[in-house]
Amino acid sequence: MSDDKFDLLVIGGGPGGYVAAIRAAQLGLKVACVDKRDALGGTCLNVGCIPSKALLHASELYEQAEKHLPDFGITVGELKLDLKKMLARKDKTVEELTGGIAFLFKKNKVEHVIGAGAITAAGTVEVAQKGGKKRVLKADNIIIATGSEVSPLPGVTIDGKRVITSTEALSLPKVPKHMVVIGGGVIGLELGSVWRRLGAALTVVEYMPVLLPGMDGEVSKTMARILKKQGMKIKLSTKVTGVEITKSGASVTVEPAAGGDGETIKCDSVLVSVGRRPFTEGLGLEAVGITLNETGRIPVDENFATSAAGIYAIGDVIDGPMLAHKAEDEGYACASNLAGQTGQVNHDVIPSVVYTMPEVAVVGKTEEELKDKDISYKEGRYLYKNTGMGLAFMDEDSFVKVLVGEDDSILGAHIVGPEASTLIHEVALAMANGLKAKAFRELIVAHPALSEVVQRAFLKVS
Ligand code: FAD
Ligand code: NAD
């Protein structure tokens, strides 16, 4: 086999692509992974999950020290923010992890080809490399894992300084005095929380009547109440009609979504976080006859096969939630299939977490979805503060809510509270394995532990 002929070419080295490439290589295939970035890891490791969580953790420590430790009888001296050091630590975390993927590529003999890949024919990818060089790679199979990019907001110019996306919001050189966040979804609330904790006044402008639209209604309402208490100003059912960049900052004009009198909000930073869209630009899909669906994603069958023979697609670029773990699972399954094994993804049980404080973690159906589908269910709900361990967190609002069907099947779980990102996996594991709610009721749970809150929510449904 020549240097440029592979069994599998993966375009995109994010969580979908790098997992697929490593898995296929471990199963004996000769693999190359093409990515435009020098550093592997895609959006998630470079400008997404990892840097945002590093800053969420650091800023939470700052806020704890500033506002909450005295409640626990801990007094600290003068508090000072060293933003440069905080950002450097975040960058180091990113470097360590992206370097880890490069190490795994070497170890498993996956070739990392740096450059923009375009499919020019079935089995052929042309890579535009630095310095105008071109390399033509051939393979029996190609996996497209090109991910997503920030959705622009029509009429709003992103200059990367005053008006920014999540990428710039991960590296602001100083804390804004007042940040306006357009879009009260996951990114808006996570990165908004970071800068509010570090001292910015924060206004969130959300078009829909709730924050985190699509989540269980009770979760959305509770989060709005909690985040307001934390100091976020939240404007629901409000649309942005324009953003003007001024000498000293920016002016955001807003009006009620249904129409009516507008107002202007002056600020020094505007974060546009109105969603992400699949990225397929320059990929050459037309050369192989692949057409996008109505949401701009690549249509695939249950084996991730596109309409073109030998071309597969996974991750943010296909349907489903834009989540790193969903992309990873699809990469693993798709590569396993291509290497002659059976890979499957259970798309019904994909947990999702918002890393605010408290965290939000959900899996399965919401009450609204069950009502829409006329599925009867019982609700079990328990407050953290009514258990010993929950009380230790001094938290008023946190809860676990479980939704259980007539036959005792587990239909969904919705958690707002500390450690929600860990607790949700108890329910996800049960759902993925078809366990009934009885399994939780009959489980012996260590005392005291936050898992008691989950169990007691299930005990309410018997
Ligand atoms: P990506 O990670 O987007 O990777 C695609 C790669 O393909 C990129 O590196 C790109 O450079 C490359 N590429 C594109 N086109 C080409 C081409 N033609 N040639 C060569 N290379 C190309 N998800 C979670 O589950 N948990 C979180 O906590 C979380 N936090 C997030 C925070 C932020 C701020 C953002 C923006 C996203 C977050 N996400 C999170 C979403 C997560 O990052 C994505 O769902 C995930 O990265 C998708 O993986 P992917 O492999 O499909 O694509
Ligand atoms: P999102 O879809 O979560 O939220 C976008 C929000 O913007 C929605 O609430 C929407 O109603 C609102 N909106 C849209 N147009 C608007 C307008 N003109 N004016 C005001 N509001 C408007 O998208 P996001 O927060 O940008 O995140 C993008 C993706 O990244 C998500 O799909 C998410 O899955 C992923 N992500 C996940 C995590 C995580 O898992 N913790 C973290 C960050 C990002």
Coordinates of C-alpha atoms and ligand atoms in Angstrom, one line a residue:
M1 CA 0.0 0.0 0.0
S2 CA 1.5 3.4 -0.9
D3 CA 1.9 6.1 1.7
D4 CA -1.2 7.9 0.4
K5 CA -3.5 4.8 0.2
F6 CA -5.4 4.0 3.4
D7 CA -8.2 1.7 4.5
L8 CA -10.0 4.6 6.1
L9 CA -9.7 8.4 5.9
V10 CA -11.4 10.5 8.6
I11 CA -12.1 14.1 7.9
G12 CA -12.2 16.0 11.2
G13 CA -10.2 15.3 14.3
G14 CA -12.8 16.2 17.0
P15 CA -14.4 13.7 19.4
G16 CA -16.2 12.0 16.6
G17 CA -13.2 11.8 14.2
Y18 CA -10.4 11.0 16.6
V19 CA -12.4 8.2 18.3
A20 CA -13.3 6.7 15.0
A21 CA -9.7 6.9 13.8
I22 CA -8.2 5.3 16.9
R23 CA -10.8 2.6 17.1
A24 CA -10.4 1.7 13.4
A25 CA -6.6 1.6 13.8
Q26 CA -6.9 -0.6 16.9
L27 CA -9.0 -3.0 14.9
G28 CA -6.3 -3.3 12.3
L29 CA -7.1 -0.7 9.6
K30 CA -4.6 1.7 8.1
V31 CA -6.0 5.1 9.0
A32 CA -5.3 8.8 8.4
C33 CA -7.2 11.7 10.0
V34 CA -7.3 15.0 8.2
D35 CA -7.9 18.2 10.3
K36 CA -7.3 21.9 9.5
R37 CA -6.2 22.5 13.0
D38 CA -2.6 21.8 14.1
A39 CA -4.0 20.5 17.4
L40 CA -6.3 17.5 17.4
G41 CA -9.5 17.4 19.5
G42 CA -11.8 19.5 17.4
T43 CA -14.2 22.1 18.8
C44 CA -14.6 20.2 22.1
L45 CA -11.0 20.1 23.2
N46 CA -9.8 23.3 21.6
V47 CA -12.6 25.8 22.0
G48 CA -15.5 24.0 23.5
C49 CA -16.2 21.5 26.3
I50 CA -12.7 21.5 27.9
P51 CA -11.7 25.2 28.0
S52 CA -15.2 26.1 29.1
K53 CA -15.3 23.6 31.9
A54 CA -11.8 24.7 33.0
L55 CA -13.1 28.2 33.3
L56 CA -16.3 27.2 34.9
H57 CA -14.4 25.3 37.6
A58 CA -12.0 28.1 38.2
S59 CA -14.6 30.8 38.3
E60 CA -16.8 28.7 40.6
L61 CA -13.9 28.5 43.1
Y62 CA -13.6 32.3 42.9
E63 CA -17.3 32.8 43.6
Q64 CA -17.3 30.3 46.4
A65 CA -14.4 32.1 48.1
E66 CA -16.0 35.5 47.5
K67 CA -19.6 34.7 48.5
H68 CA -20.2 31.3 50.0
L69 CA -17.4 30.1 52.1
P70 CA -18.4 32.5 55.1
D71 CA -21.7 30.6 55.3
F72 CA -19.7 27.5 56.1
G73 CA -17.6 29.3 58.7
I74 CA -14.6 29.8 56.5
T75 CA -13.2 33.4 56.2
V76 CA -10.6 34.1 53.6
G77 CA -8.4 37.2 53.5
E78 CA -8.3 39.7 50.6
L79 CA -9.5 38.0 47.4
K80 CA -7.7 38.8 44.2
L81 CA -8.4 37.6 40.7
D82 CA -5.3 36.8 38.6
L83 CA -7.2 36.4 35.2
K84 CA -4.0 35.8 33.3
K85 CA -3.1 32.9 35.4
M86 CA -6.6 31.5 35.3
L87 CA -6.5 31.6 31.4
A88 CA -3.0 30.1 31.3
R89 CA -4.2 27.2 33.4
K90 CA -7.1 26.7 31.1
D91 CA -4.8 26.7 28.1
K92 CA -2.5 24.2 29.8
T93 CA -5.4 21.8 30.3
V94 CA -6.3 22.1 26.6
E95 CA -2.7 21.6 25.6
E96 CA -2.4 18.5 27.8
L97 CA -5.5 16.9 26.3
T98 CA -4.9 17.7 22.7
G99 CA -1.3 16.4 23.1
G100 CA -2.9 13.3 24.6
I101 CA -4.8 12.7 21.4
A102 CA -1.6 13.2 19.3
F103 CA 0.1 10.6 21.6
L104 CA -2.7 8.1 21.0
F105 CA -2.5 8.7 17.2
K106 CA 1.2 7.9 17.3
K107 CA 0.7 4.9 19.5
N108 CA -2.0 3.5 17.3
K109 CA -0.2 4.5 14.0
V110 CA -3.0 6.9 12.9
E111 CA -1.5 9.5 10.5
H112 CA -2.5 13.1 11.3
V113 CA -2.6 15.0 8.1
I114 CA -2.9 18.8 8.7
G115 CA -4.9 20.7 6.1
A116 CA -8.4 21.2 4.7
G117 CA -9.8 18.0 3.2
A118 CA -12.2 18.0 0.2
I119 CA -13.7 14.9 -1.3
T120 CA -13.1 15.0 -5.1
A121 CA -14.4 11.6 -6.0
A122 CA -15.5 8.4 -4.2
G123 CA -12.5 7.2 -2.3
T124 CA -10.4 10.4 -2.9
V125 CA -9.7 13.3 -0.6
E126 CA -7.5 16.2 -1.6
V127 CA -5.9 18.0 1.3
A128 CA -4.9 21.7 0.9
Q129 CA -1.8 22.0 3.2
K130 CA 0.1 25.0 4.5
G131 CA 2.2 26.8 2.0
G132 CA -0.1 26.0 -0.9
K133 CA 0.9 22.3 -1.0
K134 CA -1.7 19.7 -2.0
R135 CA -1.8 16.0 -1.1
V136 CA -4.1 13.4 -2.6
L137 CA -5.2 10.6 -0.3
K138 CA -7.1 7.5 -1.4
A139 CA -9.1 5.1 0.8
D140 CA -11.7 2.4 0.6
N141 CA -13.9 4.3 3.1
I142 CA -14.2 7.9 4.3
I143 CA -15.8 9.2 7.5
I144 CA -16.9 12.8 7.5
A145 CA -16.6 14.2 11.0
T146 CA -16.4 17.9 10.3
G147 CA -18.5 19.1 13.2
S148 CA -20.2 22.5 13.5
E149 CA -19.5 26.2 13.7
V150 CA -21.2 29.2 15.4
S151 CA -24.5 30.2 13.9
P152 CA -24.4 33.9 13.0
L153 CA -27.2 36.3 13.9
P154 CA -28.5 38.0 10.8
G155 CA -27.7 41.8 11.0
V156 CA -25.2 41.4 13.8
T157 CA -21.5 41.8 12.9
I158 CA -19.1 39.7 15.0
D159 CA -15.9 41.6 15.3
G160 CA -14.3 39.3 17.8
K161 CA -13.6 42.1 20.2
R162 CA -16.8 43.8 21.4
V163 CA -19.2 41.4 19.7
I164 CA -17.9 37.9 20.3
T165 CA -18.6 34.1 20.0
S166 CA -17.9 31.4 22.5
T167 CA -14.3 31.1 21.1
E168 CA -13.4 34.7 22.1
A169 CA -15.4 34.4 25.4
L170 CA -12.9 31.7 26.5
S171 CA -10.0 34.1 26.4
L172 CA -11.1 37.6 27.2
P173 CA -8.1 39.6 28.5
K174 CA -10.2 41.4 31.1
V175 CA -13.5 41.0 32.8
P176 CA -16.2 43.0 31.0
K177 CA -18.1 45.6 33.1
H178 CA -21.3 44.6 31.4
M179 CA -21.8 41.6 29.1
V180 CA -25.0 41.1 27.1
V181 CA -25.5 37.5 26.1
I182 CA -27.8 36.9 23.1
G183 CA -29.3 33.4 23.5
G184 CA -30.2 31.8 26.8
G185 CA -29.1 28.3 25.8
V186 CA -26.3 26.1 27.1
I187 CA -23.4 28.3 25.9
G188 CA -25.0 31.6 27.0
L189 CA -25.6 30.3 30.5
E190 CA -22.3 28.5 31.0
L191 CA -20.0 31.2 29.6
G192 CA -22.3 34.0 31.0
S193 CA -21.9 32.3 34.4
V194 CA -18.1 32.4 34.1
W195 CA -17.9 36.2 33.5
R196 CA -20.6 37.0 36.0
R197 CA -18.8 35.1 38.7
L198 CA -15.6 37.0 37.8
G199 CA -17.4 40.3 38.3
A200 CA -19.3 41.3 35.1
A201 CA -22.8 42.5 35.2
L202 CA -24.7 40.1 32.9
T203 CA -27.9 40.5 30.9
V204 CA -29.2 37.4 29.0
V205 CA -31.6 38.2 26.1
E206 CA -33.6 35.1 25.0
Y207 CA -36.1 35.0 22.2
M208 CA -38.2 32.2 23.6
P209 CA -40.4 32.5 26.7
V210 CA -38.0 30.2 28.7
L211 CA -34.3 29.7 29.2
L212 CA -32.9 26.4 27.9
P213 CA -35.8 25.9 25.5
G214 CA -36.5 22.2 24.9
M215 CA -35.6 21.2 28.4
D216 CA -38.2 20.1 30.9
G217 CA -40.3 23.2 31.7
E218 CA -39.7 22.8 35.5
V219 CA -36.0 22.7 34.9
S220 CA -36.1 25.9 32.8
K221 CA -38.2 27.8 35.3
T222 CA -36.1 26.7 38.3
M223 CA -32.9 27.7 36.5
A224 CA -34.3 31.1 35.6
R225 CA -35.1 31.7 39.3
I226 CA -31.7 30.4 40.5
L227 CA -29.7 32.4 38.0
K228 CA -31.6 35.6 38.8
K229 CA -30.8 35.1 42.4
Q230 CA -27.2 34.8 41.4
G231 CA -27.4 38.2 39.8
M232 CA -28.1 37.5 36.1
K233 CA -30.6 39.9 34.5
I234 CA -32.8 37.7 32.2
K235 CA -35.0 39.1 29.4
L236 CA -37.2 36.4 28.0
S237 CA -39.5 36.6 24.9
T238 CA -37.2 39.3 23.7
K239 CA -35.5 39.7 20.3
V240 CA -32.4 41.6 19.4
T241 CA -33.0 44.1 16.6
G242 CA -29.5 45.4 16.2
V243 CA -26.1 45.7 17.8
E244 CA -24.0 48.8 17.2
I245 CA -20.3 48.9 18.1
T246 CA -19.4 52.2 19.7
K247 CA -16.1 53.8 20.9
S248 CA -16.6 52.6 24.4
G249 CA -18.4 49.4 23.9
A250 CA -21.7 48.3 22.2
S251 CA -25.4 49.2 22.2
V252 CA -27.8 46.3 21.9
T253 CA -31.4 47.2 20.8
V254 CA -34.0 44.8 21.9
E255 CA -37.8 44.6 21.7
P256 CA -40.5 42.1 22.8
A257 CA -40.5 39.0 20.5
A258 CA -44.2 39.7 19.8
G259 CA -43.4 43.3 18.9
G260 CA -43.8 46.5 20.9
D261 CA -41.6 49.2 22.4
G262 CA -37.9 48.6 22.2
E263 CA -35.0 49.6 24.5
T264 CA -31.3 50.0 24.1
I265 CA -28.8 48.2 26.5
K266 CA -25.3 49.7 26.7
C267 CA -22.5 47.3 27.5
D268 CA -18.9 46.6 26.7
S269 CA -19.2 43.0 25.5
V270 CA -21.8 41.1 23.5
L271 CA -21.7 37.3 23.4
V272 CA -23.6 35.8 20.4
S273 CA -24.7 32.3 21.4
V274 CA -27.8 31.5 19.4
G275 CA -26.8 28.0 18.4
R276 CA -24.4 26.1 16.2
R277 CA -24.8 24.9 12.6
P278 CA -23.2 21.9 10.9
F279 CA -20.0 22.6 9.0
T280 CA -19.7 21.2 5.5
E281 CA -18.2 24.2 3.6
G282 CA -15.6 23.3 1.0
L283 CA -16.0 19.5 1.7
G284 CA -16.9 18.7 -1.9
L285 CA -20.2 16.9 -1.1
E286 CA -21.5 17.9 -4.5
A287 CA -18.7 15.9 -6.2
V288 CA -20.2 12.7 -4.7
G289 CA -23.9 13.6 -4.9
I290 CA -24.6 14.1 -1.2
T291 CA -27.3 16.6 -0.5
L292 CA -27.9 18.2 2.9
N293 CA -31.3 17.9 4.7
E294 CA -33.5 20.8 5.6
T295 CA -31.4 21.6 8.8
G296 CA -28.1 21.6 6.8
R297 CA -27.0 18.2 8.1
I298 CA -25.7 15.2 6.2
P299 CA -28.4 12.5 6.0
V300 CA -27.3 9.0 7.1
D301 CA -28.8 5.6 7.7
E302 CA -28.6 3.6 10.9
N303 CA -25.0 2.6 10.0
F304 CA -24.0 6.2 9.4
A305 CA -23.8 5.6 5.6
T306 CA -24.5 8.6 3.4
S307 CA -26.1 8.3 0.0
A308 CA -22.6 7.9 -1.6
A309 CA -21.0 4.4 -1.4
G310 CA -18.1 4.2 1.0
I311 CA -18.8 7.6 2.6
Y312 CA -20.1 7.8 6.2
A313 CA -20.8 10.8 8.5
I314 CA -20.9 11.1 12.3
G315 CA -21.1 13.8 15.1
D316 CA -22.4 17.4 14.9
V317 CA -22.6 17.2 11.1
I318 CA -25.5 14.7 11.2
D319 CA -28.8 14.8 13.0
G320 CA -29.2 14.6 16.8
P321 CA -27.9 16.6 19.7
M322 CA -24.6 18.4 19.2
L323 CA -22.8 16.8 22.0
A324 CA -19.2 15.4 22.3
H325 CA -20.2 12.1 23.8
K326 CA -22.8 11.5 21.1
A327 CA -20.1 12.2 18.5
E328 CA -17.7 9.9 20.3
D329 CA -20.1 7.0 20.5
E330 CA -21.0 7.4 16.8
G331 CA -17.3 7.4 15.9
Y332 CA -16.7 4.2 17.8
A333 CA -19.7 2.5 16.4
C334 CA -19.0 3.5 12.8
A335 CA -15.4 2.5 12.9
S336 CA -16.3 -0.8 14.5
N337 CA -18.7 -1.5 11.7
L338 CA -16.1 -0.7 9.1
A339 CA -13.7 -3.1 10.7
G340 CA -16.2 -5.9 10.6
Q341 CA -17.5 -5.7 14.1
T342 CA -21.0 -4.6 15.3
G343 CA -21.2 -1.0 16.6
Q344 CA -24.4 0.5 17.8
V345 CA -25.5 3.8 19.4
N346 CA -28.5 4.0 21.7
H347 CA -29.8 7.4 20.6
D348 CA -32.7 7.2 23.1
V349 CA -30.4 7.4 26.1
I350 CA -28.1 10.4 25.7
P351 CA -27.5 12.3 28.9
S352 CA -27.1 16.0 28.6
V353 CA -25.6 18.4 31.2
V354 CA -25.5 22.2 31.6
Y355 CA -22.5 23.0 33.8
T356 CA -23.9 26.0 35.6
M357 CA -24.0 26.0 39.4
P358 CA -26.1 24.1 40.3
E359 CA -25.7 21.8 37.4
V360 CA -28.6 20.7 35.2
A361 CA -28.5 17.0 34.0
V362 CA -31.2 15.3 32.0
V363 CA -31.8 12.0 30.2
G364 CA -34.9 10.7 28.3
K365 CA -38.2 12.4 27.8
T366 CA -39.4 15.7 29.3
E367 CA -43.0 16.0 30.8
E368 CA -43.9 18.2 27.8
E369 CA -42.8 15.5 25.3
L370 CA -44.8 12.8 27.2
K371 CA -47.9 15.0 27.2
D372 CA -47.5 15.8 23.5
K373 CA -47.3 12.1 22.7
D374 CA -50.2 11.2 25.1
I375 CA -48.0 8.8 27.1
S376 CA -49.3 8.5 30.6
Y377 CA -46.7 8.8 33.3
K378 CA -46.2 9.3 37.0
E379 CA -43.8 11.9 38.5
G380 CA -41.5 11.3 41.4
R381 CA -39.8 14.4 42.8
Y382 CA -37.4 14.9 45.7
L383 CA -35.6 17.9 47.1
Y384 CA -31.9 17.7 47.9
K385 CA -32.4 19.5 51.1
N386 CA -34.6 16.7 52.5
T387 CA -31.7 14.3 52.7
G388 CA -28.7 14.4 55.0
M389 CA -26.1 14.9 52.3
G390 CA -28.3 17.3 50.3
L391 CA -28.7 19.5 53.4
A392 CA -24.9 19.8 53.7
F393 CA -24.9 21.7 50.4
M394 CA -27.2 24.4 52.0
D395 CA -29.2 24.5 48.8
E396 CA -32.8 25.5 48.7
D397 CA -33.9 24.7 45.1
S398 CA -32.1 21.5 44.0
F399 CA -34.2 18.5 43.1
V400 CA -34.4 15.2 41.2
K401 CA -37.5 14.5 39.2
V402 CA -38.1 11.1 37.6
L403 CA -40.8 10.2 35.1
V404 CA -42.1 6.7 35.2
G405 CA -44.5 4.9 32.8
E406 CA -47.6 2.9 33.8
D407 CA -45.5 -0.3 33.5
D408 CA -42.9 1.1 35.8
S409 CA -40.5 1.8 32.9
I410 CA -38.2 4.8 33.4
L411 CA -39.0 7.4 30.8
G412 CA -36.8 10.3 31.9
A413 CA -34.9 12.0 34.7
H414 CA -34.3 15.7 35.3
I415 CA -31.9 17.0 37.9
V416 CA -31.0 20.5 39.0
G417 CA -28.4 20.3 41.7
P418 CA -24.8 19.8 42.8
E419 CA -23.2 16.7 41.2
A420 CA -26.1 16.3 38.8
S421 CA -23.7 15.4 36.0
T422 CA -22.7 12.3 38.0
L423 CA -26.1 11.3 39.4
I424 CA -27.7 11.3 36.0
H425 CA -25.7 8.3 35.0
E426 CA -27.4 6.1 37.6
V427 CA -30.6 6.7 35.7
A428 CA -29.0 6.5 32.3
L429 CA -27.4 3.2 33.0
A430 CA -30.8 1.8 34.2
M431 CA -32.6 3.1 31.2
A432 CA -30.0 1.8 28.7
N433 CA -30.4 -1.6 30.2
G434 CA -34.2 -1.6 30.4
L435 CA -34.3 -1.7 34.2
K436 CA -37.7 -0.7 35.8
A437 CA -38.1 2.0 38.5
K438 CA -38.3 -1.0 41.0
A439 CA -34.6 -1.4 40.6
F440 CA -34.0 1.9 42.3
R441 CA -36.6 1.3 45.0
E442 CA -35.0 -2.0 45.9
L443 CA -31.4 -0.7 45.8
I444 CA -29.5 -0.3 49.1
V445 CA -28.0 3.2 48.8
A446 CA -25.1 4.3 51.1
H447 CA -26.1 6.8 53.7
P448 CA -25.5 9.7 53.5
A449 CA -25.1 10.2 49.8
L450 CA -26.7 12.3 47.1
S451 CA -27.8 9.1 45.4
E452 CA -30.4 9.0 48.2
V453 CA -32.2 11.9 46.4
V454 CA -32.4 9.9 43.2
Q455 CA -33.7 6.8 45.1
R456 CA -36.3 8.8 47.0
A457 CA -37.6 10.4 43.8
F458 CA -38.3 6.8 42.6
L459 CA -39.8 5.9 46.0
K460 CA -42.4 8.6 45.4
V461 CA -43.6 6.6 42.4
S462 CA -44.7 3.2 43.7
Ligands
FAD1 P1 -15.9 19.0 16.1 O1 -15.4 18.8 17.4 O2 -16.5 20.3 15.7 O3 -14.6 18.7 15.2 C1 -14.6 18.8 13.8 C2 -13.2 19.1 13.3 O4 -13.2 19.0 11.9 C3 -12.6 20.4 13.6 O5 -11.4 20.3 14.3 C4 -12.4 21.1 12.3 O6 -11.3 21.9 12.3 C5 -12.3 20.0 11.4 N1 -12.7 20.2 10.0 C6 -13.9 20.7 9.5 N2 -13.9 20.7 8.2 C7 -12.7 20.2 7.8 C8 -12.2 19.9 6.5 N3 -12.8 20.2 5.4 N4 -10.9 19.4 6.5 C9 -10.2 19.2 7.6 N5 -10.7 19.4 8.8 C10 -12.0 19.9 8.9 N6 -20.5 19.1 24.2 C11 -20.6 18.3 25.3 O7 -21.0 17.1 25.1 N7 -20.3 18.8 26.5 C12 -19.9 20.0 26.7 O8 -19.6 20.4 27.9 C13 -19.7 20.9 25.6 N8 -19.3 22.2 25.8 C14 -19.2 23.0 24.7 C15 -18.8 24.3 24.9 C16 -18.6 25.1 23.8 C17 -18.2 26.6 24.1 C18 -18.9 24.7 22.5 C19 -18.7 25.6 21.3 C20 -19.3 23.4 22.3 C21 -19.5 22.5 23.4 N9 -19.9 21.2 23.2 C22 -20.1 20.4 24.3 C23 -20.3 20.6 21.9 C24 -19.1 19.8 21.4 O9 -17.9 20.5 21.3 C25 -19.4 19.2 20.0 O10 -20.7 18.5 20.1 C26 -18.4 18.2 19.6 O11 -17.1 18.9 19.5 C27 -18.7 17.6 18.2 O12 -17.7 16.8 17.8 P2 -17.4 16.5 16.2 O13 -16.3 15.5 16.2 O14 -18.7 16.2 15.5 O15 -16.9 17.9 15.6
NAD2 P1 -28.5 26.5 22.1 O1 -29.4 25.9 21.0 O2 -28.3 25.7 23.3 O3 -29.1 27.9 22.6 C1 -29.3 29.0 21.7 C2 -30.4 29.9 22.3 O4 -30.5 31.0 21.6 C3 -31.8 29.2 22.4 O5 -32.3 29.3 23.7 C4 -32.5 30.0 21.3 O6 -33.9 30.1 21.6 C5 -31.8 31.4 21.4 N1 -31.9 32.2 20.3 C6 -31.9 31.9 19.0 N2 -32.0 33.0 18.2 C7 -32.1 34.0 19.0 C8 -32.2 35.4 18.8 N3 -32.3 36.0 17.6 N4 -32.3 36.2 19.9 C9 -32.3 35.7 21.2 N5 -32.2 34.4 21.4 C10 -32.1 33.6 20.4 O7 -27.1 26.9 21.4 P2 -25.8 27.3 22.0 O8 -25.9 27.7 23.5 O9 -25.2 28.3 21.1 O10 -24.9 26.0 22.0 C11 -24.7 25.3 20.7 C12 -24.6 23.8 20.9 O11 -23.4 23.5 21.6 C13 -25.8 23.2 21.6 O12 -26.4 22.4 20.7 C14 -25.2 22.4 22.7 O13 -25.6 21.1 22.6 C15 -23.7 22.4 22.5 N6 -23.1 22.7 23.8 C16 -23.2 21.8 24.8 C17 -22.8 22.1 26.0 C18 -22.9 21.1 27.1 O14 -23.2 19.9 26.8 N7 -22.7 21.4 28.4 C19 -22.1 23.3 26.3 C20 -22.0 24.2 25.3 C21 -22.5 23.9 24.0

